[in-house]
Short mmCIF file of C-alpha atoms in Angstrom, two decimals:
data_model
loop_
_atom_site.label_atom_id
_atom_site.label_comp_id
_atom_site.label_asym_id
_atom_site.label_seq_id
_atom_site.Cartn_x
_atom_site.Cartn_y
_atom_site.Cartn_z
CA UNK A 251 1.12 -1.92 8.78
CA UNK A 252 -1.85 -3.09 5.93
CA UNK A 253 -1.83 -6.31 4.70
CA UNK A 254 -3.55 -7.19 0.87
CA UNK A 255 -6.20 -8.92 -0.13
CA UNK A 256 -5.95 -11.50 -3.51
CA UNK A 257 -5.50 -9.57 -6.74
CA UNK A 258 -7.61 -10.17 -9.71
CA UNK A 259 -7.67 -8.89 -13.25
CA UNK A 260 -7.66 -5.21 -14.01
CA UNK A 261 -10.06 -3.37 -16.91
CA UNK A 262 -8.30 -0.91 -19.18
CA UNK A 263 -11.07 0.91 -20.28
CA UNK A 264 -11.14 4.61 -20.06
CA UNK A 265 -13.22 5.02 -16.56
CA UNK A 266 -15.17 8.42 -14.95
CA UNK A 267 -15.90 9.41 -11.30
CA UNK A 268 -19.25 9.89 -9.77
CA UNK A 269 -18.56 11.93 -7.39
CA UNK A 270 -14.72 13.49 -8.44
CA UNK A 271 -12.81 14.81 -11.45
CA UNK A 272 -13.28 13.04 -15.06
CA UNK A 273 -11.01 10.06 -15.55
CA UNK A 274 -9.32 9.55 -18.63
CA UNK A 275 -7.66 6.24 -19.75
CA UNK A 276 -6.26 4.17 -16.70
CA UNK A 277 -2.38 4.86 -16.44
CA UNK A 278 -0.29 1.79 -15.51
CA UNK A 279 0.88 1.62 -11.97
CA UNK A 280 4.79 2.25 -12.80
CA UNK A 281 3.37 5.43 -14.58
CA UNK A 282 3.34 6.49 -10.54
CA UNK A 283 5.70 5.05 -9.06
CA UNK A 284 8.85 6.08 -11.37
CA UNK A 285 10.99 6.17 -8.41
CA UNK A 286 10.94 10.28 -8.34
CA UNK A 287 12.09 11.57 -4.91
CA UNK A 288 10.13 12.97 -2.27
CA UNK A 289 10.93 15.48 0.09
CA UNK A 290 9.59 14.50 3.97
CA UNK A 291 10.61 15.87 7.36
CA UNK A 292 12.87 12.18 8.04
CA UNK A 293 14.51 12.69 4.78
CA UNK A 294 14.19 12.14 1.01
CA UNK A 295 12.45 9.40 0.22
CA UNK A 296 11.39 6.73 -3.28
CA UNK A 297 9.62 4.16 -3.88
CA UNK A 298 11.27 1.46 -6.48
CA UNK A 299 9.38 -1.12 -7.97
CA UNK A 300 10.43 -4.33 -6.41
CA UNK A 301 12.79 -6.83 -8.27
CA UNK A 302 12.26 -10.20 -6.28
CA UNK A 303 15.76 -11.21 -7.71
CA UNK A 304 17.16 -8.65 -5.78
CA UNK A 305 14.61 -7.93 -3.07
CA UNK A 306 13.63 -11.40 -1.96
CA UNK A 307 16.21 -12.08 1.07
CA UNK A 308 15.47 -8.56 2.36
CA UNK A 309 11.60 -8.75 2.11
CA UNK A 310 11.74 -12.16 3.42
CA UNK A 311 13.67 -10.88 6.24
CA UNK A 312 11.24 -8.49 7.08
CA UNK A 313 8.25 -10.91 6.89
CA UNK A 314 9.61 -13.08 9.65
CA UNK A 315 9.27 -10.54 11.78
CA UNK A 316 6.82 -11.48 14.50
CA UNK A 317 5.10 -7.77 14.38
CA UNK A 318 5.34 -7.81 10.47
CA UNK A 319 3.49 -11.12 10.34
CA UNK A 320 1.04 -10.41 13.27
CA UNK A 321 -0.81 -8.72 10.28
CA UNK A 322 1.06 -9.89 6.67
CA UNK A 323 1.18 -13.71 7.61
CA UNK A 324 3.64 -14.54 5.19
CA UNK A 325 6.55 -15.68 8.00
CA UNK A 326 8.49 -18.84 6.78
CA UNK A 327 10.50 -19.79 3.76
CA UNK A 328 11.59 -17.33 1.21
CA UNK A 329 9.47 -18.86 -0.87
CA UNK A 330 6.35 -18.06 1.05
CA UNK A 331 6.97 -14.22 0.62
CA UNK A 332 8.38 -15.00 -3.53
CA UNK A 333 4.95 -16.50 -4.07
CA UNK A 334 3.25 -13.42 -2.63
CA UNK A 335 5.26 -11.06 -4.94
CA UNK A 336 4.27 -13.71 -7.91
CA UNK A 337 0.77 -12.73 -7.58
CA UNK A 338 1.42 -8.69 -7.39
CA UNK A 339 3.54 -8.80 -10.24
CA UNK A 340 1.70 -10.92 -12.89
CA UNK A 341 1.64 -8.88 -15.95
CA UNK A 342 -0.89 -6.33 -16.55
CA UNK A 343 -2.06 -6.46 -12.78
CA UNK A 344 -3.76 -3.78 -10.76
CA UNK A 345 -1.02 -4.05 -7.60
CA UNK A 346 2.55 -3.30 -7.76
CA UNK A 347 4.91 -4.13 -5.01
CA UNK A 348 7.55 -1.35 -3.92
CA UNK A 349 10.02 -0.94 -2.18
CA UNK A 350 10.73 1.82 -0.19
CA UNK A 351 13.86 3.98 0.59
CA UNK A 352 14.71 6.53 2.58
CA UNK A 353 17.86 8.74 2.06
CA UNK A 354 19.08 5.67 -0.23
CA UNK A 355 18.41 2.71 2.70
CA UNK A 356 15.40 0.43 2.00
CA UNK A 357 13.49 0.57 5.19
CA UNK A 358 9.72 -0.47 4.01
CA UNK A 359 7.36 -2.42 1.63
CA UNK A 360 4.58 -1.12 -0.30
CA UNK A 361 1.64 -2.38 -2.43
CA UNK A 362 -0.38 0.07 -4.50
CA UNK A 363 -3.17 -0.77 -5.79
CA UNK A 364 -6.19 -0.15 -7.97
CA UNK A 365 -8.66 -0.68 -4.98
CA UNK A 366 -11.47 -0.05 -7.43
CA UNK A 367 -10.54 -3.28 -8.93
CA UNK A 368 -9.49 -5.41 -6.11
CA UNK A 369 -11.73 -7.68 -4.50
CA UNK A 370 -11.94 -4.96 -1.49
CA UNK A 371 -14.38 -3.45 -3.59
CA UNK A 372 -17.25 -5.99 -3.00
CA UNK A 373 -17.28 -4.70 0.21
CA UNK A 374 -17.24 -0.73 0.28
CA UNK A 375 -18.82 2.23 -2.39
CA UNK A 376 -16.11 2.06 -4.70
CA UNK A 377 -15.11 4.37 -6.84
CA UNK A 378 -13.85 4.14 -10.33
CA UNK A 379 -9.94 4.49 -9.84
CA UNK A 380 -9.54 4.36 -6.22
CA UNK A 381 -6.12 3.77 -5.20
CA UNK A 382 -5.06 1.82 -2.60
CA UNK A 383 -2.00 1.64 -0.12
CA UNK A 384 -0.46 -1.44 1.93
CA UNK A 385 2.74 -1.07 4.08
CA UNK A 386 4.94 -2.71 5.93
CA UNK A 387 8.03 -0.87 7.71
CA UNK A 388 10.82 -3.19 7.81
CA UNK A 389 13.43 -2.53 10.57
CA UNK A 390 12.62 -2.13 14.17
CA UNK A 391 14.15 0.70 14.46
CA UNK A 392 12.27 2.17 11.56
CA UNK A 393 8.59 2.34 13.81
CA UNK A 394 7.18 3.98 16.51
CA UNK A 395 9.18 7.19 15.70
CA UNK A 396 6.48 8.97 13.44
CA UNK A 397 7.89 7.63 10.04
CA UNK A 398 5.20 5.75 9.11
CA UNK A 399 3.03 9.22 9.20
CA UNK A 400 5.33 10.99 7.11
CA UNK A 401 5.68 8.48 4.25
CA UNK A 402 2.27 7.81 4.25
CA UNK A 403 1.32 11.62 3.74
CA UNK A 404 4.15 11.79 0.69
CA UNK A 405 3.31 9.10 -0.88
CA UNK A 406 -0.44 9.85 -0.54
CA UNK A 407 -0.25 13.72 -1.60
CA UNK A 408 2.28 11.96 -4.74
CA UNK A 409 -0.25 9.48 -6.04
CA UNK A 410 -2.81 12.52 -6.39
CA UNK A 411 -0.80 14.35 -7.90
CA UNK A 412 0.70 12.06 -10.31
CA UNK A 413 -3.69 10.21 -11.42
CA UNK A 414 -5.67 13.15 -11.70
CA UNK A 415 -8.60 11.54 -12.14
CA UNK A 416 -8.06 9.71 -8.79
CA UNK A 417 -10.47 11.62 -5.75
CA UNK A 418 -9.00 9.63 -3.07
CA UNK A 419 -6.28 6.68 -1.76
CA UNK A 420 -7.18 4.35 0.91
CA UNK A 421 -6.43 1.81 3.48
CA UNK A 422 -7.93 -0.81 4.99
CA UNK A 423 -5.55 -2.16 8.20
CA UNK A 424 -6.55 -4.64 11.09
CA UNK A 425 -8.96 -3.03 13.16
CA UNK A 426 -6.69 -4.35 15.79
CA UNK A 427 -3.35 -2.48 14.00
CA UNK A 428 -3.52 0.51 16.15
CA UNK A 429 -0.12 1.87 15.61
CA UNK A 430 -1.28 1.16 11.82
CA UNK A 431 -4.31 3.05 12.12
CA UNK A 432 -2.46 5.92 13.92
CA UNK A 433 -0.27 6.27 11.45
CA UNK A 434 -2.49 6.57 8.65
CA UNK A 435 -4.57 9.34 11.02
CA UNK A 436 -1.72 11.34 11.20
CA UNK A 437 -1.12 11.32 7.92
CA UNK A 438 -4.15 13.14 6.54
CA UNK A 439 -6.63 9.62 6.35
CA UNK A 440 -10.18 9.59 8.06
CA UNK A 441 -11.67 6.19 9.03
CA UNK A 442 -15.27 6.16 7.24
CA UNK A 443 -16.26 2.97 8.55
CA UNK A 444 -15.17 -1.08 9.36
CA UNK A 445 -15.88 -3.98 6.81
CA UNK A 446 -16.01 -7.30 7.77
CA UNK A 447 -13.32 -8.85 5.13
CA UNK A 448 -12.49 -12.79 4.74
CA UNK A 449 -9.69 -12.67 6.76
CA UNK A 450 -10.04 -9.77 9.26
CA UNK A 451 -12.08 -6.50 10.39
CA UNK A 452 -10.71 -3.95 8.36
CA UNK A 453 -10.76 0.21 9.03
CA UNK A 454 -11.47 1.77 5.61
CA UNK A 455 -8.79 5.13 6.31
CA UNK A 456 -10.01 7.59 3.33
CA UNK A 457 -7.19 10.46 2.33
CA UNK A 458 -9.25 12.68 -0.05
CA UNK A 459 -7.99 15.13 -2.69
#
């Protein structure tokens, strides 16, 4: 649904919000993400930290998918997508690929990420930690059926409640990714603006606390 931008090197200073609730010291990605179930209307649903040892065929799978890579771009080789995962999971990073499953069946892949400290935030009012979300559903099946909406607003409403000093998660999909966009809509996100990004015009989708 989202594609990333390039990750880059994360602070772990203590941090405070301008315009939201005090901040204390920045807790690790996995700290949220602990694969904890959530309850949606299409089922109970986790998101797992990705292990490329065992994930790789699957993701790779997914990525060659010609509506996946409309807007991911990482169709080819396993290797292609491996690489991609090399640069989310370098230690100490502010991204952390998941993946997600619902009732026990993997069925999508997710980035979250410190959007304060990506390089999205050259381009909008960022906020000390931001988070960020990037998905891709995998199977066919999996999309136009309102899923995409319901994960979105569980993993969203999650995220806040697990970083209380975080005042909002975000998304920045193709402004041509309607079904994207729609989905993000649905789930409780409000489109602020566009930004022109290297490689595309991007909706910033804002889900406030």
């Amino acid at each position: 649904m989202t594609a990333p931008s390039t990750p880059s090197t994360p602070s772990t200073a203590s941090t405070s919000h301008p315009d939201g609730p005090p901040a204390g010291p920045v807790a690790p990605l996995a700290a949220l993400v602990d694969g904890a179930p959530m309850a949606t209307v299409a089922g109970t649903f986790r998101l797992e930290p990705v292990r490329p040892e065992r994930d790789l065929p699957l993701l790779s799978d997914w990525m060659n998918d010609p509506v996946v890579d409309a807007f991911w771009q990482l169709a080819g080789p396993p290797d292609r997508t491996a690489e991609h995962l090399s640069r989310q999971l370098v230690p100490g990073g502010h991204s952390l690929p998941c993946l997600g499953l619902l009732d026990g069946r993997p069925m999508s892949y997710w980035e979250i990420y410190r959007a304060d400290l990506d390089p999205l935030a050259a381009h909008y009012p960022a906020q000390a930690l931001d988070l960020g979300v990037h998905l891709a559903i995998g199977p066919p099946q999996d999309r136009g059926r309102g899923l995409g909406s319901a994960l979105l607003r569980a993993v969203a409403q999650t995220l806040l409640a697990r970083a209380p000093g975080c005042a909002r998660v975000l998304a920045e999909p193709d402004v041509r990714n309607l079904a994207s966009i729609a989905a993000f809509r649905a789930a409780g996100f409000r489109k602020t603006t566009e930004l022109e990004l290297p490689d595309k015009r991007a909706a910033l989708l804002v889900r406030r606390r």
